[in-house]
Amino acid sequence: MLKGIGASDGIGIGRVMIIAEQSLEYTPKQITDVDAELERYRGAVDKFCDNTVEQANAIRQSTGDKEAEILEGHIAIIRDPFMGGEIENLIKANQCAEAAVDQICKMFIDMFSATGDDLTMQRAADVRDIRDGVIGILLGVQEVKISDAPAGTVLVVKELTPSMTAGIKKENIVGIVTETGSQTSHSAILARALEIPAVLSVQGAVTQLSTDELVIVDGAKGDVITAPSEEQVTEYTNKREAFLRERRELESFRGKVTAGADGIEYELFCNIGTPKDATKAVEADGEGVGLFRTEFLFMDRNQLPTEDEQFDAYKQASLILKGKPLIIRTLDIGGDKEIPYLGLAKEENPFMGFRAIRYCLKNRDMFKSQIKAILRASAFGDIRIMFPLITAVEELREGKALVEEAKADLKASGIAYDENIKVGVMTETAASGVIADLLAKEADFFSIGTNDLTGYTMAADRGNSDVGYLYSPMQPSVLRMIRRIIRCAAAENIPVGMCGEAAANPMMIPLLISFGLTEFSVSAPSVLRVRKNISKWTKAEADAIAEKVMAMTTEAEITAYLETII
Ligand code: PEP
Ligand code: MG
């Protein structure tokens, strides 16, 4: 078996077709007729652009606009006056077109690759694709015809380029295996859009696999099973059918309202970490964002982001959501989330230390600049503020006072913001659960962070496998905590959501419905599955389940019972 990164879910069983790399070798030479060489270069670029338009149109038909835009981006890059100008300058200095294209593209590839940033590195793959395309045309190399691949083909290739993907006939290609790429590379995005199972970054795939051999591609696990036995083929054929059946069923929940079997409606939001993730939330059919973890803006850099940088990020996410709610959590650092340049002192017990809202309230300038950025963005959509790790009413009061101060500053400067912005509490500590009645009187909403709430209630670190047996939201103590928080919110008539992982757990869903949760916030890939799971239950059925569960005394008893009902 070969191992790689599972980049597009599903099972593919088929015969290998290896796409060998075309030789793009050329002998660099000095040219004498500069005008003729410039014409040859420009002709190749025109042809490259024509081919790309054709490929983009093919992708647009088979997959969609967004994927076609990836290819159309190649035209913008090669037509970029700076890049084109540099290439032409080399030709004018008597280099042949192949060498000029190669040299300038290499400069961009090196520059983009050096960033270490996934998205910018993706640009390097694009430029490589462009270089190979243009040099291929200059050399008159015939393009590989993936479109001729017969039904049941598993494509095996060093690097799947967007232009190659354009030739893929969805009905014939059952799997993709590459030697390069990551979850976020264009090939992964395209494979997912085409719904073809894909395993990327399989070391030596091109040399280890041979044409026509039978393989199984498991795009979820990242496995390529070679020489499968008859039993394995049967086992994976069944898995494949079950997967396709589920995919079809889940798709039938796209565009539907989120409602229980009795028609009671719920909100189903997504958790995001970057403004770009907001696009994923929309594509996943999320009805808003229930948790924007803003830490990303502060990580992987050497200094604090400015108010303007933050404003741009929050505004971008909000515009992508087109008026759907966006709950922005203020900076939640400390514990397992480190930001080296803040120079936080090493602590004996960081999870109980100087972190999140505690740190922010003591670093008011930094905190105020984040709050101002959020307020400014609130002029562009339905934005709400949420404070993490609240353990005492004073923290909420101080945070809210700072929001008022920030509003006054903005008003004095004539800057627009939402005067009625809602300020909520992330209930994720045992203390916030116990004083949920007090907090509910002063907060506009709650969102239950079960990842931390479980840890703080059980005094069990989520990252410590030795105490993992205690870390479960289905512990009687955690369930009581959750029920209490929801009841306290209901008593004060404020909405209550859940943004911890438990919101997507099918065993938890009937309990949450019974307790009275009004909003579920989950990762984008879970949206349709959660909507389906919610649709299974009436409130009355959920109440009957919850009544039984809340009478049980151990987590083992509770999970054993819940397993039988889902
Ligand atoms: C939580 O604690 O449940 C939560 C959603 O936040 P994080 O996982 O970022 O701590
Ligand atoms: Mg948390």
PDB file of C-alpha atoms in Angstrom, residues 372-516:
ATOM      1  CA  LYS A 372     -12.627  48.975  16.583  1.00  0.00           C
ATOM      2  CA  ALA A 373     -11.750  46.888  13.536  1.00  0.00           C
ATOM      3  CA  ILE A 374     -14.760  44.641  14.220  1.00  0.00           C
ATOM      4  CA  LEU A 375     -17.037  47.660  14.770  1.00  0.00           C
ATOM      5  CA  ARG A 376     -15.890  49.296  11.525  1.00  0.00           C
ATOM      6  CA  ALA A 377     -16.571  46.048   9.660  1.00  0.00           C
ATOM      7  CA  SER A 378     -20.031  45.881  11.259  1.00  0.00           C
ATOM      8  CA  ALA A 379     -21.104  48.661   8.878  1.00  0.00           C
ATOM      9  CA  PHE A 380     -20.867  46.053   6.086  1.00  0.00           C
ATOM     10  CA  GLY A 381     -22.934  43.168   7.424  1.00  0.00           C
ATOM     11  CA  ASP A 382     -24.513  41.382  10.387  1.00  0.00           C
ATOM     12  CA  ILE A 383     -21.474  41.181  12.661  1.00  0.00           C
ATOM     13  CA  ARG A 384     -21.523  40.169  16.335  1.00  0.00           C
ATOM     14  CA  ILE A 385     -18.729  40.219  18.920  1.00  0.00           C
ATOM     15  CA  MET A 386     -17.963  37.273  21.184  1.00  0.00           C
ATOM     16  CA  PHE A 387     -15.574  37.128  24.134  1.00  0.00           C
ATOM     17  CA  PRO A 388     -13.735  33.846  24.844  1.00  0.00           C
ATOM     18  CA  LEU A 389     -12.942  32.261  28.210  1.00  0.00           C
ATOM     19  CA  ILE A 390     -15.315  34.365  30.308  1.00  0.00           C
ATOM     20  CA  THR A 391     -15.300  33.228  33.942  1.00  0.00           C
ATOM     21  CA  ALA A 392     -16.722  36.247  35.771  1.00  0.00           C
ATOM     22  CA  VAL A 393     -19.368  38.901  35.111  1.00  0.00           C
ATOM     23  CA  GLU A 394     -16.771  41.699  35.493  1.00  0.00           C
ATOM     24  CA  GLU A 395     -14.912  40.419  32.433  1.00  0.00           C
ATOM     25  CA  LEU A 396     -18.043  40.748  30.331  1.00  0.00           C
ATOM     26  CA  ARG A 397     -18.726  44.204  31.780  1.00  0.00           C
ATOM     27  CA  GLU A 398     -15.184  45.397  31.124  1.00  0.00           C
ATOM     28  CA  GLY A 399     -15.284  44.017  27.585  1.00  0.00           C
ATOM     29  CA  LYS A 400     -18.606  45.714  26.919  1.00  0.00           C
ATOM     30  CA  ALA A 401     -17.297  48.986  28.371  1.00  0.00           C
ATOM     31  CA  LEU A 402     -14.397  48.815  25.928  1.00  0.00           C
ATOM     32  CA  VAL A 403     -16.859  48.254  23.074  1.00  0.00           C
ATOM     33  CA  GLU A 404     -18.666  51.439  24.180  1.00  0.00           C
ATOM     34  CA  GLU A 405     -15.361  53.343  24.336  1.00  0.00           C
ATOM     35  CA  ALA A 406     -14.443  52.135  20.857  1.00  0.00           C
ATOM     36  CA  LYS A 407     -17.876  53.184  19.570  1.00  0.00           C
ATOM     37  CA  ALA A 408     -17.397  56.674  21.050  1.00  0.00           C
ATOM     38  CA  ASP A 409     -13.974  56.977  19.354  1.00  0.00           C
ATOM     39  CA  LEU A 410     -15.428  55.957  16.020  1.00  0.00           C
ATOM     40  CA  LYS A 411     -18.397  58.284  16.403  1.00  0.00           C
ATOM     41  CA  ALA A 412     -16.033  61.182  17.187  1.00  0.00           C
ATOM     42  CA  SER A 413     -14.138  60.413  13.980  1.00  0.00           C
ATOM     43  CA  GLY A 414     -17.326  60.078  11.951  1.00  0.00           C
ATOM     44  CA  ILE A 415     -16.679  56.424  11.115  1.00  0.00           C
ATOM     45  CA  ALA A 416     -19.683  54.142  10.481  1.00  0.00           C
ATOM     46  CA  TYR A 417     -20.464  51.077  12.626  1.00  0.00           C
ATOM     47  CA  ASP A 418     -23.480  49.122  13.823  1.00  0.00           C
ATOM     48  CA  GLU A 419     -24.727  50.983  16.901  1.00  0.00           C
ATOM     49  CA  ASN A 420     -26.726  47.908  18.011  1.00  0.00           C
ATOM     50  CA  ILE A 421     -23.951  45.356  17.598  1.00  0.00           C
ATOM     51  CA  LYS A 422     -24.596  42.282  19.749  1.00  0.00           C
ATOM     52  CA  VAL A 423     -21.990  41.276  22.312  1.00  0.00           C
ATOM     53  CA  GLY A 424     -22.013  37.655  23.398  1.00  0.00           C
ATOM     54  CA  VAL A 425     -20.190  35.252  25.665  1.00  0.00           C
ATOM     55  CA  MET A 426     -18.478  32.064  24.697  1.00  0.00           C
ATOM     56  CA  THR A 427     -19.475  29.789  27.546  1.00  0.00           C
ATOM     57  CA  GLU A 428     -16.542  27.424  27.654  1.00  0.00           C
ATOM     58  CA  THR A 429     -15.397  27.426  31.265  1.00  0.00           C
ATOM     59  CA  ALA A 430     -16.950  25.641  34.213  1.00  0.00           C
ATOM     60  CA  ALA A 431     -17.361  29.039  35.907  1.00  0.00           C
ATOM     61  CA  SER A 432     -19.349  30.470  32.998  1.00  0.00           C
ATOM     62  CA  GLY A 433     -21.640  27.447  33.164  1.00  0.00           C
ATOM     63  CA  VAL A 434     -22.241  27.878  36.862  1.00  0.00           C
ATOM     64  CA  ILE A 435     -22.921  31.623  36.571  1.00  0.00           C
ATOM     65  CA  ALA A 436     -24.768  31.315  33.251  1.00  0.00           C
ATOM     66  CA  ASP A 437     -27.854  32.783  34.972  1.00  0.00           C
ATOM     67  CA  LEU A 438     -25.903  35.932  35.848  1.00  0.00           C
ATOM     68  CA  LEU A 439     -24.133  36.193  32.501  1.00  0.00           C
ATOM     69  CA  ALA A 440     -27.383  35.729  30.564  1.00  0.00           C
ATOM     70  CA  LYS A 441     -28.708  38.943  32.124  1.00  0.00           C
ATOM     71  CA  GLU A 442     -25.873  40.981  30.603  1.00  0.00           C
ATOM     72  CA  ALA A 443     -24.921  39.135  27.409  1.00  0.00           C
ATOM     73  CA  ASP A 444     -26.762  39.398  24.093  1.00  0.00           C
ATOM     74  CA  PHE A 445     -26.139  35.731  23.272  1.00  0.00           C
ATOM     75  CA  PHE A 446     -24.223  32.624  24.328  1.00  0.00           C
ATOM     76  CA  SER A 447     -22.200  30.214  22.269  1.00  0.00           C
ATOM     77  CA  ILE A 448     -21.160  27.037  24.039  1.00  0.00           C
ATOM     78  CA  GLY A 449     -17.552  26.069  23.364  1.00  0.00           C
ATOM     79  CA  THR A 450     -17.693  22.420  24.276  1.00  0.00           C
ATOM     80  CA  ASN A 451     -14.056  21.793  23.342  1.00  0.00           C
ATOM     81  CA  ASP A 452     -12.914  23.807  26.330  1.00  0.00           C
ATOM     82  CA  LEU A 453     -16.066  23.403  28.413  1.00  0.00           C
ATOM     83  CA  THR A 454     -15.480  19.630  28.463  1.00  0.00           C
ATOM     84  CA  GLY A 455     -11.847  20.105  29.463  1.00  0.00           C
ATOM     85  CA  TYR A 456     -12.509  22.675  32.173  1.00  0.00           C
ATOM     86  CA  THR A 457     -15.499  20.798  33.592  1.00  0.00           C
ATOM     87  CA  MET A 458     -13.716  17.461  33.689  1.00  0.00           C
ATOM     88  CA  ALA A 459     -10.297  18.959  34.555  1.00  0.00           C
ATOM     89  CA  ALA A 460      -8.991  16.924  31.623  1.00  0.00           C
ATOM     90  CA  ASP A 461      -6.707  18.427  28.983  1.00  0.00           C
ATOM     91  CA  ARG A 462      -8.045  17.741  25.485  1.00  0.00           C
ATOM     92  CA  GLY A 463      -4.515  17.049  24.243  1.00  0.00           C
ATOM     93  CA  ASN A 464      -3.541  14.560  26.957  1.00  0.00           C
ATOM     94  CA  SER A 465      -4.324  11.000  25.873  1.00  0.00           C
ATOM     95  CA  ASP A 466      -3.818   9.647  29.404  1.00  0.00           C
ATOM     96  CA  VAL A 467      -6.954  11.466  30.527  1.00  0.00           C
ATOM     97  CA  GLY A 468      -8.732  11.125  27.184  1.00  0.00           C
ATOM     98  CA  TYR A 469     -11.213   8.674  28.710  1.00  0.00           C
ATOM     99  CA  LEU A 470     -12.583  11.553  30.801  1.00  0.00           C
ATOM    100  CA  TYR A 471     -12.716  14.057  27.964  1.00  0.00           C
ATOM    101  CA  SER A 472     -16.219  13.550  26.564  1.00  0.00           C
ATOM    102  CA  PRO A 473     -19.152  15.942  26.172  1.00  0.00           C
ATOM    103  CA  MET A 474     -21.345  12.998  27.073  1.00  0.00           C
ATOM    104  CA  GLN A 475     -20.091  12.941  30.641  1.00  0.00           C
ATOM    105  CA  PRO A 476     -23.075  13.525  32.946  1.00  0.00           C
ATOM    106  CA  SER A 477     -21.318  16.615  34.352  1.00  0.00           C
ATOM    107  CA  VAL A 478     -20.759  18.191  30.929  1.00  0.00           C
ATOM    108  CA  LEU A 479     -24.311  17.420  29.804  1.00  0.00           C
ATOM    109  CA  ARG A 480     -25.644  19.085  32.946  1.00  0.00           C
ATOM    110  CA  MET A 481     -23.425  22.076  32.282  1.00  0.00           C
ATOM    111  CA  ILE A 482     -24.680  22.351  28.693  1.00  0.00           C
ATOM    112  CA  ARG A 483     -28.316  21.971  29.749  1.00  0.00           C
ATOM    113  CA  ARG A 484     -27.874  24.609  32.406  1.00  0.00           C
ATOM    114  CA  ILE A 485     -26.304  27.125  30.019  1.00  0.00           C
ATOM    115  CA  ILE A 486     -29.111  26.630  27.497  1.00  0.00           C
ATOM    116  CA  ARG A 487     -31.810  26.928  30.166  1.00  0.00           C
ATOM    117  CA  CYS A 488     -30.269  30.101  31.596  1.00  0.00           C
ATOM    118  CA  ALA A 489     -30.158  31.641  28.100  1.00  0.00           C
ATOM    119  CA  ALA A 490     -33.801  30.697  27.516  1.00  0.00           C
ATOM    120  CA  ALA A 491     -34.816  32.203  30.870  1.00  0.00           C
ATOM    121  CA  GLU A 492     -33.413  35.565  29.744  1.00  0.00           C
ATOM    122  CA  ASN A 493     -34.648  35.153  26.192  1.00  0.00           C
ATOM    123  CA  ILE A 494     -31.237  35.308  24.531  1.00  0.00           C
ATOM    124  CA  PRO A 495     -30.179  33.026  21.676  1.00  0.00           C
ATOM    125  CA  VAL A 496     -27.797  30.186  22.477  1.00  0.00           C
ATOM    126  CA  GLY A 497     -25.586  28.362  20.010  1.00  0.00           C
ATOM    127  CA  MET A 498     -22.847  25.783  20.174  1.00  0.00           C
ATOM    128  CA  CYS A 499     -19.569  26.163  18.306  1.00  0.00           C
ATOM    129  CA  GLY A 500     -17.611  23.307  19.884  1.00  0.00           C
ATOM    130  CA  GLU A 501     -17.144  20.025  18.041  1.00  0.00           C
ATOM    131  CA  ALA A 502     -20.010  18.433  19.982  1.00  0.00           C
ATOM    132  CA  ALA A 503     -22.491  20.402  17.844  1.00  0.00           C
ATOM    133  CA  ALA A 504     -21.737  18.066  14.934  1.00  0.00           C
ATOM    134  CA  ASN A 505     -21.886  14.863  16.969  1.00  0.00           C
ATOM    135  CA  PRO A 506     -24.953  12.832  15.883  1.00  0.00           C
ATOM    136  CA  MET A 507     -25.322  11.425  19.401  1.00  0.00           C
ATOM    137  CA  MET A 508     -25.429  14.921  20.907  1.00  0.00           C
ATOM    138  CA  ILE A 509     -27.930  16.386  18.446  1.00  0.00           C
ATOM    139  CA  PRO A 510     -31.172  14.996  19.980  1.00  0.00           C
ATOM    140  CA  LEU A 511     -29.969  16.099  23.421  1.00  0.00           C
ATOM    141  CA  LEU A 512     -29.189  19.613  22.195  1.00  0.00           C
ATOM    142  CA  ILE A 513     -32.605  19.840  20.522  1.00  0.00           C
ATOM    143  CA  SER A 514     -34.256  18.769  23.732  1.00  0.00           C
ATOM    144  CA  PHE A 515     -32.263  21.204  25.867  1.00  0.00           C
ATOM    145  CA  GLY A 516     -33.383  24.032  23.552  1.00  0.00           C
TER     146      GLY A 516
END
